[in-house]
PDB file of C-alpha atoms (C1' of nucleotides) in Angstrom:
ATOM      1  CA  UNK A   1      32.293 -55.604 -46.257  1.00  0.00           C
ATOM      2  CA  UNK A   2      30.539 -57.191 -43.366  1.00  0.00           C
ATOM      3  CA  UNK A   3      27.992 -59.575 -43.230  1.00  0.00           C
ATOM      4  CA  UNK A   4      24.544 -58.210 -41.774  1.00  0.00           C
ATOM      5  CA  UNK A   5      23.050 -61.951 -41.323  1.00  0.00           C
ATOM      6  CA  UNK A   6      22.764 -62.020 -38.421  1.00  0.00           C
ATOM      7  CA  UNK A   7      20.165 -64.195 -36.362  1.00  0.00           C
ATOM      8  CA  UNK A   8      17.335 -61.432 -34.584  1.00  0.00           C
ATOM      9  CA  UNK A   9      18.974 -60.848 -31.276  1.00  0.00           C
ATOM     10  CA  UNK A  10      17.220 -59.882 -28.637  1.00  0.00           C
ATOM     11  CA  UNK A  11      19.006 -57.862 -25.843  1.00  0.00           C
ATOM     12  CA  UNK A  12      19.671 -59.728 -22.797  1.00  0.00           C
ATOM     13  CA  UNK A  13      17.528 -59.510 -20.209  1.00  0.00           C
ATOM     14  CA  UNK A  14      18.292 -56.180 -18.304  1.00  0.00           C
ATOM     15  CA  UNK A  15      19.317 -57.334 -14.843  1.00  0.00           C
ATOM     16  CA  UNK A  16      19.779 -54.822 -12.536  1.00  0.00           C
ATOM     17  CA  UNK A  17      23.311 -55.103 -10.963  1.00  0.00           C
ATOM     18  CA  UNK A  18      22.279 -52.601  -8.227  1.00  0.00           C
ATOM     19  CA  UNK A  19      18.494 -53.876  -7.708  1.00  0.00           C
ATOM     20  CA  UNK A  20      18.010 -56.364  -5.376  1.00  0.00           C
ATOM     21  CA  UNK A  21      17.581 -59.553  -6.534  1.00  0.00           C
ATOM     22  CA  UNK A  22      13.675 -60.301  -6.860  1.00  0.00           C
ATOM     23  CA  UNK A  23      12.982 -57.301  -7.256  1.00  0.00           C
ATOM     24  CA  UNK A  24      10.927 -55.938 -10.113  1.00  0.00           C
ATOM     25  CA  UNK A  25      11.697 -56.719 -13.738  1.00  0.00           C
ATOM     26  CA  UNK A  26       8.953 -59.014 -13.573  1.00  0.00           C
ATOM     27  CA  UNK A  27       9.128 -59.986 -17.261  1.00  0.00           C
ATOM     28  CA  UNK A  28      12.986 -59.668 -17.374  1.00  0.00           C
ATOM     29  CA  UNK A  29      12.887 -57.057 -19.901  1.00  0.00           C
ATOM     30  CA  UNK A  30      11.992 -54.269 -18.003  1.00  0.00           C
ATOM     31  CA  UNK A  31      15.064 -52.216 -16.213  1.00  0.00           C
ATOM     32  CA  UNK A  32      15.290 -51.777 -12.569  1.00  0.00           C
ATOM     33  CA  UNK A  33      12.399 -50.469 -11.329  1.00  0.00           C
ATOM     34  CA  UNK A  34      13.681 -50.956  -8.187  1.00  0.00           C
ATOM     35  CA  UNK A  35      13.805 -48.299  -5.950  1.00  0.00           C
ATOM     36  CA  UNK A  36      16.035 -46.638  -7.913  1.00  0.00           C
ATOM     37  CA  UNK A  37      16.965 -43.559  -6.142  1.00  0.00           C
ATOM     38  CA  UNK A  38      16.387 -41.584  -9.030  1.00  0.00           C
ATOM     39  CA  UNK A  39      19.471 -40.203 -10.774  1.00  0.00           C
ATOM     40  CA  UNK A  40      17.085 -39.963 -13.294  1.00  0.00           C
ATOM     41  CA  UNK A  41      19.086 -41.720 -16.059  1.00  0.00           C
ATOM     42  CA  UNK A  42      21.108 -44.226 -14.176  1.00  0.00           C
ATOM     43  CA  UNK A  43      18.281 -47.149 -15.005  1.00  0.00           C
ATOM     44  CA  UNK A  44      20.703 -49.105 -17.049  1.00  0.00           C
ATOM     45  CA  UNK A  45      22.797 -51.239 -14.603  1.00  0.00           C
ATOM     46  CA  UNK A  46      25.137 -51.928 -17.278  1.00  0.00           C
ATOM     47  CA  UNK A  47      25.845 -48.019 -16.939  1.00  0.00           C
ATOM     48  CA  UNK A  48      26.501 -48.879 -13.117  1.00  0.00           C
ATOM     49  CA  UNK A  49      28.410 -51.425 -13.629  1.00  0.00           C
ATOM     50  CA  UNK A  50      30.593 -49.585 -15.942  1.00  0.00           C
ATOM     51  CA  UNK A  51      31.107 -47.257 -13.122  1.00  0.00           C
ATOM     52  CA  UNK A  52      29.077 -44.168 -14.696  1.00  0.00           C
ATOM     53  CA  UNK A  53      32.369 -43.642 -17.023  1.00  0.00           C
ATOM     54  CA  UNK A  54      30.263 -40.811 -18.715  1.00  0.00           C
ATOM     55  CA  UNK A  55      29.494 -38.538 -15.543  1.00  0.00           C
ATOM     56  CA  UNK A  56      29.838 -35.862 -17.846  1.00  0.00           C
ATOM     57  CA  UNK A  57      27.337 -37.049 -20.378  1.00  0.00           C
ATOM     58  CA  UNK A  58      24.147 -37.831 -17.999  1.00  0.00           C
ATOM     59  CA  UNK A  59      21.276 -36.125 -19.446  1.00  0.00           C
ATOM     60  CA  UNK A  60      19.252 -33.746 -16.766  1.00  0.00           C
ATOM     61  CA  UNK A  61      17.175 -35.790 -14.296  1.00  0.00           C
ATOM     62  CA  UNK A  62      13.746 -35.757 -15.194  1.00  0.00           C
ATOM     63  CA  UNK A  63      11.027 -33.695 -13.868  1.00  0.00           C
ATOM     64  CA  UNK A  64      10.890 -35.633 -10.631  1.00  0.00           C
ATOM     65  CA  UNK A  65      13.958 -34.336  -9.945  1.00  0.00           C
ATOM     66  CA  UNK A  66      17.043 -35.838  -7.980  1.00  0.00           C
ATOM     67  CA  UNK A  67      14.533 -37.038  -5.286  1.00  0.00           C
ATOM     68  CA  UNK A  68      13.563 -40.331  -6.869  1.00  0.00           C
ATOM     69  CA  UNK A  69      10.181 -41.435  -8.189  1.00  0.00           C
ATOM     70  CA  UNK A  70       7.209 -42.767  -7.150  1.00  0.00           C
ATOM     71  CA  UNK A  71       6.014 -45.999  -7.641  1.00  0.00           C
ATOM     72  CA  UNK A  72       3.204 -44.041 -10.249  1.00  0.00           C
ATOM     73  CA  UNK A  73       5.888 -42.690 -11.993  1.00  0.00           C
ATOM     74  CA  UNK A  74       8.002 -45.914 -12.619  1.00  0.00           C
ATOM     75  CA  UNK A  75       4.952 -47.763 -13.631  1.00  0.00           C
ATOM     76  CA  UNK A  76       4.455 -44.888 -16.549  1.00  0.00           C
ATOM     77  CA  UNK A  77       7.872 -45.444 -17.393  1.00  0.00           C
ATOM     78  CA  UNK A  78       7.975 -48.528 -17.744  1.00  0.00           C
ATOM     79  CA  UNK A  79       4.546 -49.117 -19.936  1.00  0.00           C
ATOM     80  CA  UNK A  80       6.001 -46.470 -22.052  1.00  0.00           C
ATOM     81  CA  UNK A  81       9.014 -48.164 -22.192  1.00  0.00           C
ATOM     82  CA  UNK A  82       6.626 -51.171 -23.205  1.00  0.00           C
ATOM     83  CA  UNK A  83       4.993 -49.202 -25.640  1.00  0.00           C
ATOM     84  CA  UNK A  84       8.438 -47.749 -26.830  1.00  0.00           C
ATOM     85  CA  UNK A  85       9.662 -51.346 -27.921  1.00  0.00           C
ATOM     86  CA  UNK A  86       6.264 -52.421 -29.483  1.00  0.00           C
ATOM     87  CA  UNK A  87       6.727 -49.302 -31.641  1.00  0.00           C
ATOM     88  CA  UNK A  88      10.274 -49.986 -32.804  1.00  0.00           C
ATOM     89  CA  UNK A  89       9.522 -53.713 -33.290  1.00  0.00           C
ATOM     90  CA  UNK A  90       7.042 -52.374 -35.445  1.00  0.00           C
ATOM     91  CA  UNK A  91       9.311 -50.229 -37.216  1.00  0.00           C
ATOM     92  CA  UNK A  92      11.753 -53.368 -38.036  1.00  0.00           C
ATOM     93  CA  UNK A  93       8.791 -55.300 -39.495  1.00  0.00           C
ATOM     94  CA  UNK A  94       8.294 -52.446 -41.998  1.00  0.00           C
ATOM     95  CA  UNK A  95      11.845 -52.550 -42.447  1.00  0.00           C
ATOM     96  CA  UNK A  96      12.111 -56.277 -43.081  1.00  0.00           C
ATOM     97  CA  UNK A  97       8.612 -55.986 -45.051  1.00  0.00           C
ATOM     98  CA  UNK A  98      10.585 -53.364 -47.464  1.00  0.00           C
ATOM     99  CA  UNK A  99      13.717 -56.010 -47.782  1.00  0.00           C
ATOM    100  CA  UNK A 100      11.413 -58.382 -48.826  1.00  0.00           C
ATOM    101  CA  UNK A 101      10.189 -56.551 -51.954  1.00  0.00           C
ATOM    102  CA  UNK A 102      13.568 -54.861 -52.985  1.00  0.00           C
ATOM    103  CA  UNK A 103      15.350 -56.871 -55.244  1.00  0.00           C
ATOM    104  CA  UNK A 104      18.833 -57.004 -54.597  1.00  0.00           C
ATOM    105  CA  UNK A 105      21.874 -59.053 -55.460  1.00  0.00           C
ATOM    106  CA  UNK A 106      22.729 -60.345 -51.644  1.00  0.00           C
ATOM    107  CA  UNK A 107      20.471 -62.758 -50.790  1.00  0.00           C
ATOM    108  CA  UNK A 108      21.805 -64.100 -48.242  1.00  0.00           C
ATOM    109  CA  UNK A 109      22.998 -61.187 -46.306  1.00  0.00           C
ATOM    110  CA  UNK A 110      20.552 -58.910 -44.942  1.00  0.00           C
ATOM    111  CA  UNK A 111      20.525 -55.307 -46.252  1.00  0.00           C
ATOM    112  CA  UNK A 112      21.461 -53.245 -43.126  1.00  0.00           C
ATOM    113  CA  UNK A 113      18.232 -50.222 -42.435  1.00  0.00           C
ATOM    114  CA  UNK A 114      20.579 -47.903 -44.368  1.00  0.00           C
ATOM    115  CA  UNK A 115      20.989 -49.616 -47.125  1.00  0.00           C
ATOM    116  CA  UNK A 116      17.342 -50.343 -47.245  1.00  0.00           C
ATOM    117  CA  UNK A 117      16.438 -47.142 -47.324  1.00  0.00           C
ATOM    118  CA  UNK A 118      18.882 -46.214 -50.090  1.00  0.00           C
ATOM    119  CA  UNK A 119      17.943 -48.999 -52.110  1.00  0.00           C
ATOM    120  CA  UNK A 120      14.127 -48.451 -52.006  1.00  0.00           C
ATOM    121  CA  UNK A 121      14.665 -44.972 -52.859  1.00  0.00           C
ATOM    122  CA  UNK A 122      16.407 -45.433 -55.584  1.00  0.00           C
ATOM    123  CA  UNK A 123      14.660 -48.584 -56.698  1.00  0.00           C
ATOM    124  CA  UNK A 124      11.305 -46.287 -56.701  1.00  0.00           C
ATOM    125  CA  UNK A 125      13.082 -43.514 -58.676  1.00  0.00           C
ATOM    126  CA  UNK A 126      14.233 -46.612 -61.169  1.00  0.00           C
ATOM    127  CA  UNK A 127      10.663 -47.907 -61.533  1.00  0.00           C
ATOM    128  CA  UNK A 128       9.699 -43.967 -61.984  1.00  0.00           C
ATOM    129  CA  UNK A 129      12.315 -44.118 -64.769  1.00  0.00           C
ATOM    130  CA  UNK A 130      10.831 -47.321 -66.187  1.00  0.00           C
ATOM    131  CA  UNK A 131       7.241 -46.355 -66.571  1.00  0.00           C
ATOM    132  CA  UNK A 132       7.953 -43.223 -67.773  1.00  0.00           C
ATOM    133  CA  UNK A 133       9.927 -44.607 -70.505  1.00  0.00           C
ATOM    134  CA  UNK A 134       7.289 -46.917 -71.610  1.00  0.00           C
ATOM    135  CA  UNK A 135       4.660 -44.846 -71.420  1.00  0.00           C
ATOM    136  CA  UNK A 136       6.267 -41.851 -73.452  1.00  0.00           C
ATOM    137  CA  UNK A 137       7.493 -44.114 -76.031  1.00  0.00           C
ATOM    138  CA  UNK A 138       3.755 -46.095 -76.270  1.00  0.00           C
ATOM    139  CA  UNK A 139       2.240 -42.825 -77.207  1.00  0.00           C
ATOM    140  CA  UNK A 140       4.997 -40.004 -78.865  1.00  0.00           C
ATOM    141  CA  UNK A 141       4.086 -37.034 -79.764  1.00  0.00           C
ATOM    142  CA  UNK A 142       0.342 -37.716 -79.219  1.00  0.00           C
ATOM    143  CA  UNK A 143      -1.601 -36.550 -76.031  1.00  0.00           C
ATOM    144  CA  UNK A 144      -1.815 -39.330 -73.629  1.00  0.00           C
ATOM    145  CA  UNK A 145      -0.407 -40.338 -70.321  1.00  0.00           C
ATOM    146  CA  UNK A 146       3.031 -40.632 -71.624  1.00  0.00           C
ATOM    147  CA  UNK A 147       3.992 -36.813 -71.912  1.00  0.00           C
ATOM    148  CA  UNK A 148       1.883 -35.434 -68.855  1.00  0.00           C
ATOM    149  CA  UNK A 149       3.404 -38.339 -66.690  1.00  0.00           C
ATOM    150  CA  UNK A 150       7.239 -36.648 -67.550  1.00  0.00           C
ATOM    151  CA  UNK A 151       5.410 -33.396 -67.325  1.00  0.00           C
ATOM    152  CA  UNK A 152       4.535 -34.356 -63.899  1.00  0.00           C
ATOM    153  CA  UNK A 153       7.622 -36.193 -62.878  1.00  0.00           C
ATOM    154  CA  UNK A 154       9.544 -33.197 -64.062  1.00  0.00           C
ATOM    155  CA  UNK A 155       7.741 -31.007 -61.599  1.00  0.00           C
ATOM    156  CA  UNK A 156       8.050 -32.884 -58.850  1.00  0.00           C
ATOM    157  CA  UNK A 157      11.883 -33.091 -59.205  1.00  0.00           C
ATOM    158  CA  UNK A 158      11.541 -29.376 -59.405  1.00  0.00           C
ATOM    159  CA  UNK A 159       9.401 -29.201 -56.292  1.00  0.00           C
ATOM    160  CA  UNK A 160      11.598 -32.056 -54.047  1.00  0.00           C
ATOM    161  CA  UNK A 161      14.472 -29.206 -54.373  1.00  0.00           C
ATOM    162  CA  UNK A 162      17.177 -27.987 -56.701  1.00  0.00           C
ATOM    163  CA  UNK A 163      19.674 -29.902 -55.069  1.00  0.00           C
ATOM    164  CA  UNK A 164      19.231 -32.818 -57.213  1.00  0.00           C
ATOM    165  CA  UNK A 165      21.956 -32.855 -59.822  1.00  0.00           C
ATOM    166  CA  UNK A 166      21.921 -33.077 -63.803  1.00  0.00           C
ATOM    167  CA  UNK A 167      21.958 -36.757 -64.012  1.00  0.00           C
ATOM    168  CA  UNK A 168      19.339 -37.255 -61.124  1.00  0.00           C
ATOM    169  CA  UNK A 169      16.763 -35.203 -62.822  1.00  0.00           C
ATOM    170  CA  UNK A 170      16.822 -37.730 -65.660  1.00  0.00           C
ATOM    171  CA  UNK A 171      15.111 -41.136 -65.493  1.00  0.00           C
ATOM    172  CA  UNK A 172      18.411 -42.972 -67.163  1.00  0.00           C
ATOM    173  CA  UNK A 173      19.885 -41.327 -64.220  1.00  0.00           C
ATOM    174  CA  UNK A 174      17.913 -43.509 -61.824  1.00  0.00           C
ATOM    175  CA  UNK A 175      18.451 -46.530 -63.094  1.00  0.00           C
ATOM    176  CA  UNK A 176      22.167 -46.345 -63.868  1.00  0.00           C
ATOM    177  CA  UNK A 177      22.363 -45.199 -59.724  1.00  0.00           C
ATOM    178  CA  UNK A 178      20.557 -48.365 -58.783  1.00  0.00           C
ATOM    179  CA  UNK A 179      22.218 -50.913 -61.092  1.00  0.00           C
ATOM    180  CA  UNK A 180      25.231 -49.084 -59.653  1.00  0.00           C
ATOM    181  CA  UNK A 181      24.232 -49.446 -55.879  1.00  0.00           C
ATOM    182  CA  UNK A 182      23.220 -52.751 -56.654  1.00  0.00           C
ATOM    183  CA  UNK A 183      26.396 -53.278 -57.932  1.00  0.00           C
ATOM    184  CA  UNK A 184      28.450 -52.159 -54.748  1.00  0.00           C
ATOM    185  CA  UNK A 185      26.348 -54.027 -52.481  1.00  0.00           C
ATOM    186  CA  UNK A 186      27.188 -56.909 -54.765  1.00  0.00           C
ATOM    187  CA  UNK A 187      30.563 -56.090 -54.256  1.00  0.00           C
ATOM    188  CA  UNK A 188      30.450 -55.548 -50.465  1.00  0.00           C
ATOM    189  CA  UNK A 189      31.613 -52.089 -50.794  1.00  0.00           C
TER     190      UNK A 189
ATOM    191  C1'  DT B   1      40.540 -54.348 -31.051  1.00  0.00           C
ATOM    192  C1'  DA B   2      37.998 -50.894 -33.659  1.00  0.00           C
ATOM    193  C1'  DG B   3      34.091 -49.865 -36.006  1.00  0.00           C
ATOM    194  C1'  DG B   4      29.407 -50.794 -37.657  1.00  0.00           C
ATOM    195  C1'  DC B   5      24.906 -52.032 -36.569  1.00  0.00           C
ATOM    196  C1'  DC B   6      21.446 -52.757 -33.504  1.00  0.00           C
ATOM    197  C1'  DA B   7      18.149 -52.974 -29.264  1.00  0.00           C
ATOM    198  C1'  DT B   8      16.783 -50.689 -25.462  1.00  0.00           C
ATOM    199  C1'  DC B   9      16.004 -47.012 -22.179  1.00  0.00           C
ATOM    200  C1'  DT B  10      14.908 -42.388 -21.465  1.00  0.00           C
ATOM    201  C1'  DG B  11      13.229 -37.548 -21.420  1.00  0.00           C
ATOM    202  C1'  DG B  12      11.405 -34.095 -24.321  1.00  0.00           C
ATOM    203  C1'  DT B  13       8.099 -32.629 -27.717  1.00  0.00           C
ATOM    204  C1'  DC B  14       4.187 -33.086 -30.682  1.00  0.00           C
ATOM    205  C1'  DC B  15      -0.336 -34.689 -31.602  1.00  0.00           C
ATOM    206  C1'  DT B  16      -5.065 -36.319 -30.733  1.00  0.00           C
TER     207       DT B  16
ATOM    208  C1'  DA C   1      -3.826 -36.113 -20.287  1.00  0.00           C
ATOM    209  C1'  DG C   2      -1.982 -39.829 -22.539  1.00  0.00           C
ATOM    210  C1'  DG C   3       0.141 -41.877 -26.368  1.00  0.00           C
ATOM    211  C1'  DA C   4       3.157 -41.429 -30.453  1.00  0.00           C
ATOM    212  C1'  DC C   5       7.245 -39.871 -32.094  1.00  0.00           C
ATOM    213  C1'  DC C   6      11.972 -38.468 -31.826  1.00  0.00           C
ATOM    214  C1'  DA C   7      16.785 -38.203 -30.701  1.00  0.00           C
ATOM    215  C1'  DG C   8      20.582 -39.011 -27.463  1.00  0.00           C
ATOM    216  C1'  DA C   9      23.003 -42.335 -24.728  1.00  0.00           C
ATOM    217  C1'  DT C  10      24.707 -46.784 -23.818  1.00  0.00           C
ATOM    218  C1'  DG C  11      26.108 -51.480 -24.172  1.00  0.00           C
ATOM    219  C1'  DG C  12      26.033 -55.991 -26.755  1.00  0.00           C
ATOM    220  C1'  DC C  13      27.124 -58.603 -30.827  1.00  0.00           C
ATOM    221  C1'  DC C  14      29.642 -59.340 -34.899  1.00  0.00           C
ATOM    222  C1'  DT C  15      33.150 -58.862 -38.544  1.00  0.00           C
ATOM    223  C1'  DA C  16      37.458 -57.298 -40.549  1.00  0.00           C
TER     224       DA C  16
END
DNA sequence: TAGGCCATCTGGTCCT
DNA sequence: AGGACCAGATGGCCTA
């Protein structure tokens, strides 16, 4: 198993290997808007510089065609590119929020975005199982929260689809998967 | 060196 | 119309 701790890294600058040098990426982080001539996906001068090995593989040109852009149209680009990073950098915070408040064995390796998301799933479904176990057994047989809340949790495993198997549908289920998954990450598998 | 994970760019589509 | 969202593509970093 690999270790995920690694420190944030933050791309290197994109330097355009084609653009002139001076020219545009005024904040370094911004590709060449340079006067590109408009291949329509050939902004990443690492792609250049690895001598277009996927010719094959370009997506269409956009809209503007194979006749380059205009200055209007790079600027759009590139504050949607902007926006585009300010989005997914919000996305990791949520994403390093949810680490934060998923207990798990490895501490001091960080729990890759798939993991995460497996983890918090199944760490919900565990709590699920957890309060539905206390509240049945605080109140059997007599109406109260206890029986509706299984009623209810029944349905819904009903409604989220009948592809969840025997021991899913059962709130021991949950928590034996998470101790489980918990287990494995433990074990770096 | 291969594979996993990630950041970034990009064009298309959906939504307000 | 403009921004948000999404998915594909690509290259960098890291570990086994």
């Amino acid at each position: 198993m690999k270790t995920k701790n690694r420190p944030p890294r933050r791309r290197a600058p994109v330097q355009d290997t084609e653009a002139t040098p001076g020219e545009g990426t005024p904040d370094g982080s911004l590709p060449n808007p340079g006067p590109e001539p408009a291949k329509g996906l050939r902004s990443r001068p690492a792609r250049a510089a690895a001598g277009a090995p996927g010719e094959g593989r370009r997506r269409r040109p956009g809209p503007s065609g194979p006749g380059g852009r205009r200055d209007s149209s790079i600027q759009r680009r590139l504050e949607s590119n902007e926006r585009e990073r300010q989005r997914m950098h919000k996305l990791n915070n949520a994403f390093q929020a949810l680490r934060e408040v998923i207990p798990h064995v490895r501490a001091d390796k960080k729990l890759s975005k798939i993991e995460t998301l497996t983890l918090a799933k199944n760490y919900i479904k565990s709590l699920t199982a957890t309060i539905l176990t206390m509240s049945s057994s605080r109140l059997p047989g007599l109406e109260g929260p206890g029986p509706k809340l299984y009623q209810h949790y029944q349905q819904q495993q009903q409604v989220a689809g009948g592809t969840l198997g025997a021991t899913e549908a059962q709130p021991q289920g949950h928590l034996q998967r998470y101790s489980t998954q918990i287990h494995s990450f433990r074990e770096g598998t």
